[in-house]
mmCIF file of C-alpha atoms in Angstrom:
data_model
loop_
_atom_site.group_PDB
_atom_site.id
_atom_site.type_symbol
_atom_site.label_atom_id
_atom_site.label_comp_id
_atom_site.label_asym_id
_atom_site.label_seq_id
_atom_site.Cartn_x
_atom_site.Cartn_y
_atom_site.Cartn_z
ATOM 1 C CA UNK A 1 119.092 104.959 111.266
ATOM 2 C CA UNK A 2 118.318 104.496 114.767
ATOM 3 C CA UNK A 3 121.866 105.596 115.976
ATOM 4 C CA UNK A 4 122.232 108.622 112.722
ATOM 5 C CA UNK A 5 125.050 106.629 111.774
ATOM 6 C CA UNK A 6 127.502 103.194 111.295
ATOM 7 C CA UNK A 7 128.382 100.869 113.747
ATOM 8 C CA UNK A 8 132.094 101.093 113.876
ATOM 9 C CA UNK A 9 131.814 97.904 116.229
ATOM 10 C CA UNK A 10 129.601 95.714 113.228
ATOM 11 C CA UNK A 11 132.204 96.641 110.392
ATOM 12 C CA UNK A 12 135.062 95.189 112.371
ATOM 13 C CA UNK A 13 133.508 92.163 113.905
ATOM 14 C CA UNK A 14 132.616 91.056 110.765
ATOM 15 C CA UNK A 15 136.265 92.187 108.989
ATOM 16 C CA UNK A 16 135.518 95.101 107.321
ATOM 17 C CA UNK A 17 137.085 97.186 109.594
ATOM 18 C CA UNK A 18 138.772 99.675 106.718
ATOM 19 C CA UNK A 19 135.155 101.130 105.845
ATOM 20 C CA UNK A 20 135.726 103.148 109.403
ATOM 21 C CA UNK A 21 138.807 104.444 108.060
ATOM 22 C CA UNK A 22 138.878 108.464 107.194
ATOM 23 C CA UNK A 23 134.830 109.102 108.637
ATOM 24 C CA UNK A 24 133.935 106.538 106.931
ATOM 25 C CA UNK A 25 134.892 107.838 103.238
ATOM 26 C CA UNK A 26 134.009 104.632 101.051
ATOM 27 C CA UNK A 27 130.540 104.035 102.293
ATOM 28 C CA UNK A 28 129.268 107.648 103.542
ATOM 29 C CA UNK A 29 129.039 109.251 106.964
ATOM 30 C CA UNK A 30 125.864 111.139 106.514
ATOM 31 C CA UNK A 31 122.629 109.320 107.406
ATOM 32 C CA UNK A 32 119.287 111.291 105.996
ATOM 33 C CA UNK A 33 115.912 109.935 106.423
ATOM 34 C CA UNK A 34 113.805 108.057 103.344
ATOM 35 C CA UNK A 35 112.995 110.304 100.707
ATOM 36 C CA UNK A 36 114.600 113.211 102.194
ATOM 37 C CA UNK A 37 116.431 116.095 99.629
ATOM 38 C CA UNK A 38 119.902 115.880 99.059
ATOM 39 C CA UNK A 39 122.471 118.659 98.160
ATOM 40 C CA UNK A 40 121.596 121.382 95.840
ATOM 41 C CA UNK A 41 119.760 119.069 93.249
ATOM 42 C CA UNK A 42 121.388 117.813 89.944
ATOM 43 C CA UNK A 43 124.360 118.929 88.844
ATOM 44 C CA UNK A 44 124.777 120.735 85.159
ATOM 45 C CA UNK A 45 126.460 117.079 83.679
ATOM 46 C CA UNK A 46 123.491 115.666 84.762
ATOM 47 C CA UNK A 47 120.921 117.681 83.761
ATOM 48 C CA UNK A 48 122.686 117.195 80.503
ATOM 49 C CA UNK A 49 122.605 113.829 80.942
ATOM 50 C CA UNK A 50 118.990 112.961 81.578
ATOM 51 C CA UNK A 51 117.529 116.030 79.780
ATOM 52 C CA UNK A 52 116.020 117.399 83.180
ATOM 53 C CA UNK A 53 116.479 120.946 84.993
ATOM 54 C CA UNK A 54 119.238 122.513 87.129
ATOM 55 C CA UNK A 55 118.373 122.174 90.615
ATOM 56 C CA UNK A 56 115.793 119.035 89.925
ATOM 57 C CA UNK A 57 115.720 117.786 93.469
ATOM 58 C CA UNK A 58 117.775 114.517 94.378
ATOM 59 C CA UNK A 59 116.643 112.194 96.816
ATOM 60 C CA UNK A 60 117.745 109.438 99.120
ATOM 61 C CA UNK A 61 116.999 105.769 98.126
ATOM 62 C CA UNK A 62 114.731 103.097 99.366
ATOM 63 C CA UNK A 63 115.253 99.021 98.476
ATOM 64 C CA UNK A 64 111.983 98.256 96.226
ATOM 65 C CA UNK A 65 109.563 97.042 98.584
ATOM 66 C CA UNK A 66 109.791 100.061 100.629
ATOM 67 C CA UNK A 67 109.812 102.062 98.443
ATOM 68 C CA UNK A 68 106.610 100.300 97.125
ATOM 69 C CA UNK A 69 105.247 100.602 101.072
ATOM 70 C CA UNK A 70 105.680 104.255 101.031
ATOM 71 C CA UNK A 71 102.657 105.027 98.229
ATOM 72 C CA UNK A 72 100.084 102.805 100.140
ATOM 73 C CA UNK A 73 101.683 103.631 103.473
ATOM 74 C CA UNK A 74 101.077 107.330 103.038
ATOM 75 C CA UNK A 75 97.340 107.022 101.052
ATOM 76 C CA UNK A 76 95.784 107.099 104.412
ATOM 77 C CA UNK A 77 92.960 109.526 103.704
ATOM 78 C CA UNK A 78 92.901 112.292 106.422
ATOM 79 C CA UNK A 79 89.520 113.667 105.596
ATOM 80 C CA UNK A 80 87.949 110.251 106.707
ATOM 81 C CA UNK A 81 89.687 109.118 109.560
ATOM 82 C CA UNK A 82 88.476 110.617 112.995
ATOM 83 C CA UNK A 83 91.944 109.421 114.702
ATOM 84 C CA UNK A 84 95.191 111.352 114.590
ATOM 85 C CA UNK A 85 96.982 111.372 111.365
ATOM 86 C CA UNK A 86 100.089 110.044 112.838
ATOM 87 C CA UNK A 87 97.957 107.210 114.245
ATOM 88 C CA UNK A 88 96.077 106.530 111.232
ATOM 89 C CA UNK A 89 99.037 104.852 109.384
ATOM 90 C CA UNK A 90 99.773 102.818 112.184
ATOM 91 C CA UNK A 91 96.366 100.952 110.946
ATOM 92 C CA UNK A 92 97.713 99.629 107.679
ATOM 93 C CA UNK A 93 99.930 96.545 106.563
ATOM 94 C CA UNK A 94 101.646 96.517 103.306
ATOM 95 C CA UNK A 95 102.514 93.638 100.966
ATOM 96 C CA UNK A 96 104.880 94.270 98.603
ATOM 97 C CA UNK A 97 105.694 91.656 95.651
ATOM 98 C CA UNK A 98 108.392 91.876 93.887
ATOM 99 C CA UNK A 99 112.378 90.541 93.904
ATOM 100 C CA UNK A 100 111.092 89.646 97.382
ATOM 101 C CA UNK A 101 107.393 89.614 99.040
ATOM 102 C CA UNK A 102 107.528 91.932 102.128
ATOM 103 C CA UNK A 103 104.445 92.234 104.871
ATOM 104 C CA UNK A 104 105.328 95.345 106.212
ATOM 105 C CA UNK A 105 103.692 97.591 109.452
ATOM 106 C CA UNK A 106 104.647 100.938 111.470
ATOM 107 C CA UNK A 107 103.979 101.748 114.358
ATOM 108 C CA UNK A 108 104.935 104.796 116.713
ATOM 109 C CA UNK A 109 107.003 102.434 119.382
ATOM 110 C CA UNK A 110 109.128 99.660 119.095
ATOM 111 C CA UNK A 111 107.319 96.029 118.195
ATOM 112 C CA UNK A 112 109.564 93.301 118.731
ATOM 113 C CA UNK A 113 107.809 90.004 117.304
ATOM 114 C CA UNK A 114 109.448 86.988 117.135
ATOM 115 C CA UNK A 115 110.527 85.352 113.394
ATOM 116 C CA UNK A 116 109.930 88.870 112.229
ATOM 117 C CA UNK A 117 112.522 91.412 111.539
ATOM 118 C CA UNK A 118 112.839 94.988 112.636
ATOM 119 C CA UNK A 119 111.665 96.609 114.262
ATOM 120 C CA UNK A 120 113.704 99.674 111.939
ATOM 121 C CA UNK A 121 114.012 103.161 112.684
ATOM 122 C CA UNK A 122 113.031 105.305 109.684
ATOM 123 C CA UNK A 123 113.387 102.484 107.330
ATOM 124 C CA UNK A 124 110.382 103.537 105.265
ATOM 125 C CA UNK A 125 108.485 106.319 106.791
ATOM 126 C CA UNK A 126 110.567 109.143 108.484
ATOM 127 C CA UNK A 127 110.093 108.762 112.400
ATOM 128 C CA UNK A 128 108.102 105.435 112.185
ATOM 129 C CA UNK A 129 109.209 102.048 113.195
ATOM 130 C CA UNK A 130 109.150 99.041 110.297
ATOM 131 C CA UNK A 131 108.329 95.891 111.266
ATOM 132 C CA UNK A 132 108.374 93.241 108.177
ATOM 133 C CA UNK A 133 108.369 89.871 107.365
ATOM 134 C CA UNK A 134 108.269 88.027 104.009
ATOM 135 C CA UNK A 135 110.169 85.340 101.766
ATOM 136 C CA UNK A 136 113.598 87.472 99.767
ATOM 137 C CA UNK A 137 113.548 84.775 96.997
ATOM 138 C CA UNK A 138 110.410 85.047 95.846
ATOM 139 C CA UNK A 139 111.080 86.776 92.530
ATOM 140 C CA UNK A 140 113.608 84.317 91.941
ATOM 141 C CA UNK A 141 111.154 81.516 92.386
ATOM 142 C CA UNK A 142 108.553 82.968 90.168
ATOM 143 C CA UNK A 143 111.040 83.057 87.433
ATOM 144 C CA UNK A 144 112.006 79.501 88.187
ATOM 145 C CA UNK A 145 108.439 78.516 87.743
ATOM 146 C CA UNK A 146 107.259 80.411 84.677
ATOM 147 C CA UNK A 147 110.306 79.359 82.596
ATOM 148 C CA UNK A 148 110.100 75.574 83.716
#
């Protein structure tokens, strides 16, 4: 998100050099920020489909524990704080259980911790940085242990 697109240089290092090929046509070229609206909304198949409206508004995805950050994230109430609202959800850490448990921060500048991944451009809030940490198996491992 950082660069507003792929990095041509990643795909082929790692041998997957023909998702470059034609502007990157089997994985996308666009890059659009979390949440944001996409096209003109649903199509007429689809609104057949799903029973909504023409035009119902389509948005980009998030992986589940951001998307689960986003709602507490973004609760910040601005009548009570006395900082900046851009500040104010820098004051706030997430934790997110599900197919994985996430602990997950923003913050307005880059954070570089060690053990910890990110920091991510725009990987949750638009024009934040994610920092997060966690354990990916842990829904896995919840499973394990309520069916043994």
């Amino acid at each position: 998100m950082e660069a507003c697109g792929w990095d041509d240089d990643f795909w082929e290092e790692i041998g997957l050099g023909d998702l470059v090929d034609g502007h990157h046509a089997k994985i996308g070229g666009s890059v659009a920020f979390p949440g944001h609206s996409l096209g003109s909304g649903l199509t007429a198949t689809a609104v057949k489909e799903l029973g909504l409206e023409v035009g119902t508004p389509v948005g980009t995805s998030l992986i589940d524990p951001h998307a689960g950050g986003v709602g507490v994230m973004e609760s910040v109430p601005v009548s009570d704080s006395k900082e900046d609202d851009k500040e104010a959800i820098c004051h706030r850490m997430v934790l997110v259980c599900g197919t994985s448990t996430c602990h997950m921060a923003v913050s307005q500048t880059k954070v570089f911790i060690p053990g910890v991944w990110g920091p991510f451009w725009s990987a949750m809030v638009p024009e934040y940085w994610l920092t997060e940490g966690g354990q990916s198996a842990t829904g896995a491992l919840l499973g394990y242990i309520g069916c043994a």
